Coordinates of C-alpha atoms and ligand atoms in Angstrom, one line a residue:
X414 CA -12.3 -4.5 38.4
X415 CA -9.6 -7.2 40.0
X416 CA -6.8 -3.6 40.4
X417 CA -6.3 -0.7 39.6
X418 CA -2.9 1.6 39.5
X419 CA -2.0 5.1 37.9
X420 CA 0.3 5.8 35.4
X421 CA 1.7 9.1 33.3
X422 CA 0.6 7.9 29.4
X423 CA -1.2 4.8 28.3
X424 CA 0.1 3.5 25.7
X425 CA -2.0 1.2 23.3
X426 CA -0.4 -1.4 21.4
X427 CA 3.0 -2.1 20.7
X428 CA 3.8 -1.9 16.7
X429 CA 6.0 0.7 15.9
X430 CA 4.5 3.6 17.0
X431 CA 3.4 2.5 20.1
X432 CA 7.1 0.8 19.8
X433 CA 8.3 4.6 19.1
X434 CA 5.9 6.9 21.6
X435 CA 8.2 4.0 24.4
X436 CA 11.4 4.6 23.0
X437 CA 11.1 8.1 23.4
X438 CA 9.8 8.5 26.3
X439 CA 12.2 6.2 27.9
X440 CA 15.0 8.5 25.5
X441 CA 13.4 12.4 27.1
X442 CA 13.7 10.4 30.6
X443 CA 10.1 9.6 31.2
X444 CA 9.5 6.4 32.5
X445 CA 5.7 6.2 33.7
X446 CA 4.1 4.4 31.3
X447 CA 2.2 1.2 29.7
X448 CA 1.5 -0.8 26.8
X449 CA -0.7 -2.5 26.7
X450 CA -0.9 -4.8 23.7
X451 CA -4.1 -7.6 22.6
X452 CA -1.9 -10.1 20.9
X453 CA 0.9 -12.3 22.3
X454 CA 4.3 -10.6 21.3
X455 CA 5.4 -7.2 20.2
X456 CA 5.0 -6.0 16.4
X457 CA 1.9 -5.8 15.1
X458 CA 1.7 -5.2 11.5
X459 CA 4.9 -7.2 11.7
X460 CA 2.6 -9.6 14.1
X461 CA -0.4 -10.6 12.3
X462 CA 1.0 -10.4 8.3
X463 CA 3.3 -13.8 8.4
X464 CA 1.7 -14.6 4.4
X465 CA 4.4 -16.6 2.7
X466 CA 6.7 -13.3 0.6
X467 CA 5.5 -10.2 3.3
X468 CA 7.7 -7.6 2.9
X469 CA 8.2 -4.3 3.4
X470 CA 8.2 -1.4 0.8
X471 CA 10.0 0.8 1.8
X472 CA 13.8 -0.5 1.7
X473 CA 14.5 -1.3 5.0
X474 CA 17.3 1.6 6.4
X475 CA 13.4 3.9 5.7
X476 CA 12.1 1.3 7.1
X477 CA 13.8 1.6 10.7
X478 CA 13.8 4.1 13.1
X479 CA 15.6 7.5 12.3
X480 CA 17.7 6.6 15.9
X481 CA 18.3 2.7 16.0
X482 CA 19.7 1.8 12.7
X483 CA 19.9 -1.4 11.6
X484 CA 23.0 -2.5 9.5
X485 CA 22.3 -5.9 9.7
X486 CA 19.1 -5.9 7.4
X487 CA 19.4 -8.3 4.9
X488 CA 18.2 -8.0 2.0
X489 CA 16.8 -4.5 0.6
X490 CA 13.3 -5.7 1.5
X491 CA 13.3 -6.9 4.7
X492 CA 10.8 -9.8 5.6
X493 CA 7.6 -9.7 8.1
X494 CA 9.8 -12.2 10.9
X495 CA 13.0 -10.1 10.3
X496 CA 11.6 -7.2 10.6
X497 CA 9.9 -7.8 13.6
X498 CA 12.4 -8.8 14.8
X499 CA 14.3 -5.7 14.8
X500 CA 10.9 -4.3 16.5
X501 CA 11.3 -7.5 19.3
X502 CA 15.5 -6.7 20.0
X503 CA 14.6 -2.6 20.0
X504 CA 12.3 -3.1 22.9
X505 CA 14.7 -5.3 24.8
X506 CA 17.6 -2.6 24.2
X507 CA 14.7 0.0 25.4
X508 CA 14.6 -2.2 28.3
X509 CA 10.5 -2.3 28.1
X510 CA 9.9 -5.4 28.8
X511 CA 9.0 -4.2 32.1
X512 CA 6.4 -1.7 30.7
X513 CA 4.8 -4.2 28.4
X514 CA 1.7 -6.4 28.7
X515 CA 1.1 -8.6 26.2
X516 CA -2.3 -10.0 26.1
X517 CA -3.7 -7.5 26.6
X518 CA -7.1 -6.2 25.8
X519 CA -8.2 -2.2 26.3
X520 CA -11.6 -2.6 26.1
X521 CA -12.4 1.1 27.1
X522 CA -11.4 4.0 28.4
X523 CA -13.7 7.1 29.9
X524 CA -12.1 11.0 30.4
X525 CA -13.0 11.7 34.1
X526 CA -13.7 15.1 33.6
X527 CA -13.3 15.5 38.1
X528 CA -10.0 14.0 38.0
X529 CA -9.0 15.1 34.7
X530 CA -7.8 11.3 33.8
X531 CA -8.3 8.4 31.5
X532 CA -9.0 5.6 32.9
X533 CA -8.2 2.6 30.8
X534 CA -10.3 -0.9 31.2
X535 CA -8.8 -4.3 30.8
X536 CA -9.4 -8.0 29.5
X537 CA -7.6 -8.7 32.3
X538 CA -9.9 -6.8 35.0
X539 CA -7.0 -3.9 35.8
X540 CA -8.0 -0.2 35.5
X541 CA -5.9 2.0 35.1
X542 CA -5.2 5.9 35.4
X543 CA -3.6 7.9 33.1
X544 CA -3.0 11.5 32.1
X545 CA -3.0 10.8 28.3
X546 CA -3.8 8.0 26.0
X547 CA -1.8 7.4 22.4
X548 CA -4.1 4.9 20.9
X549 CA -1.8 3.5 18.2
X550 CA -4.4 0.9 16.5
X551 CA -3.5 2.1 13.1
X552 CA -6.1 2.2 10.5
X553 CA -3.9 -1.0 9.5
X554 CA -5.2 -3.2 11.7
X555 CA -8.8 -5.1 11.5
X556 CA -8.8 -7.6 8.7
X557 CA -11.5 -6.9 6.2
X558 CA -13.3 -9.5 4.3
X559 CA -14.2 -9.0 0.4
X560 CA -18.5 -8.3 0.8
X561 CA -19.2 -10.8 -1.5
X562 CA -22.4 -13.1 -1.1
X563 CA -22.2 -16.1 -0.3
X564 CA -18.7 -16.4 0.9
X565 CA -19.0 -17.1 4.9
X566 CA -21.1 -20.6 2.7
X567 CA -17.4 -21.7 1.5
X568 CA -16.9 -25.5 1.8
X569 CA -12.6 -24.9 1.6
X570 CA -9.8 -23.1 3.6
X571 CA -10.2 -19.6 4.1
X572 CA -8.0 -17.3 4.8
X573 CA -7.1 -13.6 5.2
X574 CA -3.6 -12.5 4.8
X575 CA -3.5 -10.9 8.0
X576 CA -4.6 -13.6 10.1
X577 CA -2.7 -16.1 8.4
X578 CA -2.5 -19.2 9.9
X579 CA 0.8 -20.7 10.8
X580 CA 0.9 -24.2 8.1
X581 CA -0.6 -23.2 5.2
X582 CA 0.4 -24.8 2.5
X583 CA -0.7 -25.0 -1.0
X584 CA 0.5 -27.7 -2.7
X585 CA -1.0 -29.9 -5.4
X586 CA -4.1 -27.0 -4.2
X587 CA -6.5 -25.4 -6.4
X588 CA -6.0 -21.6 -4.8
X589 CA -8.3 -18.5 -5.2
X590 CA -6.7 -15.4 -3.9
X591 CA -8.9 -12.2 -4.5
X592 CA -7.2 -8.8 -3.5
X593 CA -4.7 -7.6 -6.8
X594 CA -3.1 -5.1 -3.9
X595 CA 0.2 -4.4 -2.3
X596 CA 0.0 -8.0 0.1
X597 CA -1.3 -9.8 -2.5
X598 CA 1.3 -9.1 -5.3
X599 CA 3.6 -10.1 -2.7
X600 CA 1.3 -12.9 -1.9
X601 CA 0.8 -14.5 -5.0
X602 CA 4.2 -15.9 -6.4
X603 CA 4.8 -17.8 -3.5
X604 CA 1.5 -19.2 -3.1
X605 CA 1.6 -20.4 -6.5
X606 CA 4.9 -22.3 -6.4
X607 CA 3.3 -24.6 -4.6
X608 CA -0.5 -24.7 -5.6
X609 CA -1.0 -26.8 -8.2
X610 CA -3.7 -24.2 -10.5
X611 CA -3.9 -20.8 -9.4
X612 CA -6.7 -18.3 -9.7
X613 CA -6.0 -14.4 -9.4
X614 CA -9.6 -13.0 -9.1
X615 CA -8.9 -9.1 -10.7
X616 CA -11.4 -5.9 -10.0
X617 CA -9.3 -3.5 -11.3
X618 CA -6.2 -3.3 -12.3
X619 CA -3.3 -1.6 -10.7
X620 CA -0.3 0.4 -10.5
X621 CA 3.4 -1.7 -11.3
X622 CA 7.0 -0.3 -11.2
X623 CA 9.7 -2.4 -10.9
X624 CA 10.4 -3.7 -7.1
X625 CA 14.9 -4.7 -7.7
X626 CA 14.7 -6.2 -4.3
X627 CA 18.1 -7.6 -3.8
X628 CA 20.4 -9.3 -0.9
X629 CA 22.8 -6.6 1.2
X630 CA 27.1 -8.4 0.8
X631 CA 28.7 -8.3 3.9
X632 CA 30.6 -5.9 3.2
X633 CA 27.7 -4.0 2.6
X634 CA 26.6 -4.6 5.6
X635 CA 29.9 -3.7 7.2
X636 CA 29.9 -0.7 5.9
X637 CA 26.0 0.3 7.2
X638 CA 26.9 -0.4 10.5
X639 CA 29.6 2.9 9.6
X640 CA 27.4 5.8 11.5
X641 CA 27.9 8.3 9.0
X642 CA 27.6 5.9 6.0
X643 CA 24.5 5.2 6.7
X644 CA 23.0 8.1 7.8
X645 CA 24.0 9.7 3.8
X646 CA 22.1 6.6 2.8
X647 CA 19.1 7.3 5.4
X648 CA 19.0 10.6 3.9
X649 CA 18.8 9.8 0.8
X650 CA 16.3 7.2 0.7
X651 CA 14.7 10.2 2.3
X652 CA 14.6 12.1 -0.6
X653 CA 14.2 9.3 -3.5
X654 CA 11.4 8.3 -2.2
X655 CA 9.9 12.2 -1.3
X656 CA 10.2 12.7 -4.8
X657 CA 8.1 10.2 -5.7
X658 CA 5.9 12.0 -4.1
X659 CA 6.2 14.5 -7.1
X660 CA 4.4 12.2 -9.8
X661 CA 1.1 12.0 -7.7
X662 CA 1.0 16.3 -8.7
X663 CA -2.0 15.9 -11.2
X664 CA -0.8 16.5 -15.6
X665 CA 2.6 17.0 -13.9
X666 CA 5.9 16.0 -15.4
X667 CA 6.9 12.8 -12.6
X668 CA 3.8 12.2 -13.4
X669 CA 4.0 11.7 -16.9
X670 CA 7.6 9.8 -15.8
X671 CA 5.4 7.9 -13.6
X672 CA 3.6 6.2 -15.9
X673 CA 5.6 6.1 -18.3
X674 CA 7.7 4.2 -16.2
X675 CA 5.0 1.9 -14.7
X676 CA 4.1 1.4 -18.7
X677 CA 7.0 0.0 -20.6
X678 CA 7.6 -2.1 -17.2
X679 CA 4.3 -4.0 -18.2
X680 CA 5.1 -4.3 -21.8
X681 CA 9.0 -5.6 -21.4
X682 CA 7.5 -7.9 -18.5
X683 CA 3.9 -8.8 -20.2
X684 CA 4.9 -9.8 -23.5
X685 CA 0.6 -11.0 -24.6
X686 CA -0.7 -8.2 -25.9
X687 CA -4.7 -8.5 -24.5
X688 CA -2.9 -10.2 -21.1
X689 CA -0.9 -6.4 -21.0
X690 CA -4.5 -5.1 -22.3
X691 CA -6.2 -5.9 -18.8
X692 CA -3.5 -5.3 -16.9
X693 CA -3.4 -2.0 -17.9
X694 CA -5.2 1.0 -15.5
X695 CA -7.7 2.8 -16.7
X696 CA -7.1 5.5 -13.8
X697 CA -4.0 7.7 -12.8
X698 CA -1.1 6.9 -11.1
X699 CA -0.8 7.2 -7.9
X700 CA -4.5 7.5 -7.0
X701 CA -4.8 3.8 -5.3
X702 CA -1.2 2.9 -3.7
X703 CA 1.0 1.9 -6.1
X704 CA 2.7 -1.3 -6.3
X705 CA 6.6 -2.3 -6.6
X706 CA 7.1 -5.9 -7.7
X707 CA 9.0 -7.8 -10.5
X708 CA 7.9 -11.5 -9.8
X709 CA 3.9 -10.6 -9.9
X710 CA 3.7 -10.0 -13.7
X711 CA 5.8 -13.3 -14.9
X712 CA 3.9 -15.3 -12.7
X713 CA 0.8 -14.2 -13.9
X714 CA 2.0 -15.9 -17.1
X715 CA 2.4 -19.0 -15.6
X716 CA 0.7 -21.7 -17.3
X717 CA -1.0 -23.3 -14.2
X718 CA -1.9 -19.5 -12.9
X719 CA -5.1 -17.3 -14.7
X720 CA -5.9 -14.1 -14.4
X721 CA -9.7 -13.4 -13.7
X722 CA -11.0 -10.5 -14.9
X723 CA -14.6 -11.4 -15.6
X724 CA -15.7 -10.4 -12.1
X725 CA -17.6 -12.3 -9.7
X726 CA -21.8 -13.2 -8.8
X727 CA -20.9 -14.6 -5.7
X728 CA -18.8 -17.8 -3.5
X729 CA -20.0 -20.7 -3.1
X730 CA -19.3 -23.8 -1.3
X731 CA -17.6 -25.2 -4.0
X732 CA -15.7 -22.4 -5.7
X733 CA -16.3 -19.1 -6.8
X734 CA -18.8 -18.2 -9.7
X735 CA -18.3 -15.0 -12.0
X736 CA -20.7 -13.3 -13.9
X737 CA -20.8 -15.2 -16.7
X738 CA -21.9 -18.0 -14.0
X739 CA -18.3 -19.9 -14.2
X740 CA -18.2 -22.0 -11.2
X741 CA -14.2 -21.9 -10.8
X742 CA -13.4 -24.6 -8.2
X743 CA -11.0 -23.6 -5.4
X744 CA -10.1 -26.2 -2.5
X745 CA -8.7 -23.1 -0.8
X746 CA -9.8 -19.4 -1.3
X747 CA -6.7 -16.4 -0.1
X748 CA -8.2 -13.0 0.7
X749 CA -6.2 -10.2 0.3
X750 CA -8.2 -8.1 0.7
X751 CA -6.4 -5.7 3.4
X752 CA -8.9 -3.4 6.0
X753 CA -11.2 -2.8 8.1
X754 CA -9.4 1.6 7.9
X755 CA -12.3 2.9 10.8
X756 CA -12.8 -0.3 12.4
X757 CA -9.8 0.1 15.0
X758 CA -10.5 3.1 16.3
X759 CA -14.5 1.5 16.9
X760 CA -13.2 -1.5 18.3
X761 CA -12.9 0.6 21.6
X762 CA -15.3 2.7 23.5
X763 CA -13.8 5.7 23.9
X764 CA -15.4 8.0 25.4
X765 CA -13.8 11.8 25.9
X766 CA -16.4 14.9 27.5
X767 CA -19.6 14.8 27.6
X768 CA -19.7 10.9 27.2
X769 CA -19.2 12.1 23.5
X770 CA -18.2 8.4 21.5
X771 CA -14.4 8.8 19.5
X772 CA -16.0 6.6 16.6
X773 CA -19.0 8.3 16.3
X774 CA -16.5 11.2 15.9
X775 CA -14.5 9.0 13.3
X776 CA -17.0 6.5 11.6
X777 CA -17.8 8.5 8.3
X778 CA -15.6 11.4 8.4
X779 CA -12.1 9.9 10.0
X780 CA -10.4 13.2 10.7
X781 CA -8.2 15.1 13.7
X782 CA -5.6 17.6 13.7
X783 CA -2.3 16.7 12.2
X784 CA -3.6 13.4 12.4
X785 CA -3.0 12.9 16.2
X786 CA -6.2 15.5 18.3
X787 CA -9.8 15.9 18.3
X788 CA -11.7 18.0 20.0
X789 CA -13.6 16.7 23.6
X790 CA -10.6 14.0 23.4
X791 CA -8.5 15.4 26.3
X792 CA -4.5 14.0 26.5
X793 CA -5.7 11.5 23.4
X794 CA -2.6 10.9 21.2
X795 CA -3.7 9.4 17.8
X796 CA -0.7 8.0 16.5
X797 CA -1.0 7.4 12.6
X798 CA -3.9 8.9 13.2
X799 CA -6.4 10.0 9.4
X800 CA -4.2 11.5 6.9
X801 CA -1.5 10.1 8.5
X802 CA -0.5 7.4 5.2
X803 CA 1.3 8.2 2.6
X804 CA 2.0 6.6 -0.6
X805 CA 5.5 7.6 -1.1
X806 CA 7.4 6.7 2.0
X807 CA 8.4 5.6 5.0
X808 CA 5.0 5.7 8.1
X809 CA 8.4 6.3 10.7
X810 CA 8.8 9.6 9.6
X811 CA 6.0 10.2 10.4
X812 CA 5.5 8.2 13.7
X813 CA 8.7 9.6 15.1
X814 CA 7.6 13.8 14.2
X815 CA 4.7 12.7 15.8
X816 CA 6.0 11.1 19.6
X817 CA 8.0 14.0 19.1
X818 CA 5.2 16.6 19.2
X819 CA 3.0 14.1 22.2
X820 CA 6.3 14.7 24.5
X821 CA 5.9 18.3 23.8
X822 CA 2.3 18.5 24.5
X823 CA 3.4 16.7 27.9
X824 CA 6.5 19.4 29.0
X825 CA 3.9 21.8 27.7
X826 CA 1.0 20.7 31.1
X827 CA 4.0 20.5 32.8
X828 CA 4.7 24.4 32.1
X829 CA 2.1 25.3 32.8
X830 CA 1.1 23.3 36.1
X831 CA -2.2 22.0 34.0
X832 CA -3.5 18.8 33.6
X833 CA -5.3 18.4 30.3
X834 CA -5.7 20.0 26.7
X835 CA -7.6 19.9 24.0
X836 CA -7.7 20.9 20.2
X837 CA -9.9 24.1 19.8
X838 CA -12.5 23.1 17.4
X839 CA -12.9 25.5 15.2
X840 CA -8.8 25.7 14.3
X841 CA -10.1 21.8 13.9
X842 CA -12.2 22.0 11.6
X843 CA -10.3 24.6 9.4
X844 CA -7.3 22.2 9.9
X845 CA -9.5 19.3 8.4
X846 CA -11.2 21.3 5.7
X847 CA -8.7 22.3 4.4
X848 CA -7.2 19.2 3.9
X849 CA -9.2 18.0 2.0
X850 CA -10.2 20.5 -0.1
X851 CA -6.0 20.2 -1.5
X852 CA -7.1 16.2 -1.1
X853 CA -9.8 17.1 -3.6
X854 CA -6.7 19.1 -5.9
X855 CA -4.3 16.8 -6.1
X856 CA -3.9 12.6 -7.9
X857 CA -6.5 11.4 -4.7
X858 CA -9.8 13.7 -6.3
X859 CA -9.9 11.2 -9.7
X860 CA -12.0 8.8 -9.5
X861 CA -10.6 5.8 -8.4
X862 CA -12.2 3.7 -5.8
X863 CA -9.7 2.7 -3.2
X864 CA -8.9 2.3 1.0
X865 CA -8.0 5.7 0.8
X866 CA -11.7 7.2 0.6
X867 CA -15.1 6.3 2.7
X868 CA -17.9 5.1 0.3
X869 CA -18.8 9.2 -0.1
X870 CA -15.5 10.1 -1.0
X871 CA -13.8 11.3 2.1
X872 CA -11.0 10.4 2.4
X873 CA -9.7 10.3 6.1
X874 CA -6.7 8.4 5.1
X875 CA -3.7 10.2 2.8
X876 CA -1.8 13.6 4.2
X877 CA -1.9 15.3 0.8
X878 CA 1.9 17.2 1.1
X879 CA 5.2 16.3 1.1
X880 CA 6.6 14.5 4.7
X881 CA 9.2 17.5 5.5
X882 CA 5.4 20.0 5.2
X883 CA 4.2 17.9 7.6
X884 CA 7.0 17.3 9.9
X885 CA 8.0 21.6 9.8
X886 CA 3.9 21.8 11.1
X887 CA 4.1 19.1 13.7
X888 CA 7.3 20.2 15.0
X889 CA 6.7 22.8 17.6
X890 CA 3.1 22.7 19.0
X891 CA 1.3 26.3 18.7
X892 CA -0.4 26.3 21.7
X893 CA -3.0 28.5 20.7
X894 CA -4.5 25.2 18.9
X895 CA -5.8 23.6 22.4
X896 CA -8.0 25.1 25.6
X897 CA -6.2 23.7 28.9
X898 CA -8.4 22.3 31.3
Ligands
LIG2080 C1 1.4 -6.1 4.8 C2 1.9 -4.1 4.7 C3 2.9 -3.9 4.8 C4 3.2 -2.6 4.9 N1 4.7 -2.1 4.4 C5 4.5 -0.7 4.7 C6 5.9 0.0 4.3 O1 6.4 -1.2 3.4 N2 6.0 0.7 4.3 C7 5.7 1.8 5.3 O2 5.9 2.7 5.5 N3 4.1 1.5 6.1 C8 3.7 -0.3 5.0 N4 2.7 -0.7 6.3 C9 1.9 0.0 7.3 C10 2.2 0.1 8.7 O3 1.1 -0.6 8.9 C11 2.9 0.7 9.2 O4 4.3 1.4 8.7 C12 3.3 -0.1 10.9 O5 4.0 -0.9 10.7 C13 1.9 0.7 11.8 O6 2.7 0.6 13.0 P1 2.2 1.0 14.8 O7 1.6 0.4 15.5 O8 0.9 1.9 14.1 O9 -0.1 -0.6 13.8 P2 -0.1 -1.5 14.5 O10 1.2 -2.5 13.4 O11 -1.1 -2.0 13.5 O12 -0.4 -2.0 15.3 C14 -1.0 -1.6 16.2 C15 -1.0 -2.7 17.8 O13 -2.0 -2.4 17.9 C16 -2.2 -3.6 19.3 N5 -4.2 -3.4 19.7 C17 -5.3 -3.1 18.6 N6 -5.8 -2.9 19.5 C18 -6.6 -2.5 21.2 C19 -6.8 -2.6 21.6 N7 -7.8 -2.7 22.2 N8 -6.0 -3.1 22.9 C20 -4.6 -3.1 22.8 N9 -4.1 -3.7 22.1 C21 -4.8 -3.0 20.9 C22 -1.8 -4.4 18.0 O14 -3.0 -5.8 18.1 C23 -1.0 -3.9 17.6 O15 0.1 -5.2 17.7 C24 2.5 -1.6 5.8 C25 1.5 -2.6 6.6 C26 0.5 -3.7 5.8 C27 -0.7 -4.4 6.7

């Protein structure tokens, strides 16, 4: 250890969650915190996912902090560079550079039961003592490679959407894309523009809705700089996105309407009935993440693009061997295969009361109270923790509500003159049993495999309700649910 220092809150990660925590602490006049980020810059998701076509899927005016609107979004769905630029600007505006340590990975954190504080160790040899630890490592962070035999033998270029090389060019190349989820459908059209031939390997079809992206005109941007108009627009967007949630109610009118919209989008965009059949999912709308794109279907119909649904047997040095033994020869293999959902938490050794490890409690069944607290881990707060993702709206609506909850917890500790609080195990168990029961009866209980669930069907990802329900549940912490130490 090179140095020992003390602060009130350590924030792990400077993505949208960590930055939100830092900005809201500043707003409350709490300046005693440090933000540790392992990358060379802020932005998290938006720093890392720099593949061509990378954009948000929720319109930018809702995918921005309520307290830091941005009238200058260039289009409805901003690209990753623009979103990261917005986050960098906020870092400056809120005076965060002083609080931020880049290229600093948190390697472990241990709750010191005698002094009732966290002891955080970093890759730079620092030891930091902090009353509270805010973990914003996010489930969508650790790139996941496909679990296919022979993948490491591929002799060409192997890439992952979340680990994108700065100089990737596909001119004249034979490229293949494994995965056809949210990142894949953004990446496939721009890669097809360049590639000599593109093969899209599809395991199962996804529901696709139209996107309707477009640039904002100069006068629209002027209008959106007027605060009441910007607020009204954000409210309207939040309502619009929340109404999509109605479609996730099994056998509902809205669910049937969503299905009809997706089928009519497919019918309009894909003329060939055989291709249409291959692109029609066999599970209810919403069970897996719905994709929002206008370019994906037209791209699949280009002469130099093939949709391959025969299934992959293994990967070989020269390409992909299909289940019927055909070899698809490739120069570049792009994996748009998402993230290891529990991998981020497991990447840091976090030990709580009695030396128990957070990773052990989350490995098979990721769960937390309101997605934030776990019994046995005093003053540890997860941001965007288990069961706080949605398939229909902006995660920022959840992040802001969580940060406000955490700040109220810190204030309560001060008010009581106590050092630490930990959620009671009974409350935690009852809360999670209720969540899982609700999820089983929802569209996510239907039989489809998705990154929302672990192999044994536990859904530690999705919040089963409507956003206002979550926000109401966490608006004022119920302190009777905690043990104070
Ligand atoms: C391609 C893509 C598109 C998306 N589009 C949308 C969208 O349209 N709308 C929406 O609501 N959500 C979207 N999401 C979800 C998105 O991840 C969240 O909205 C949000 O950006 C998450 O922010 P975060 O800060 O919680 O996590 P991240 O952005 O992942 O940030 C976590 C940070 O923690 C750092 N970190 C991790 N471990 C350590 C460690 N040990 N020490 C120090 N630092 C560490 C990482 O380097 C990273 O910077 C998208 C996700 C992806 C991948």
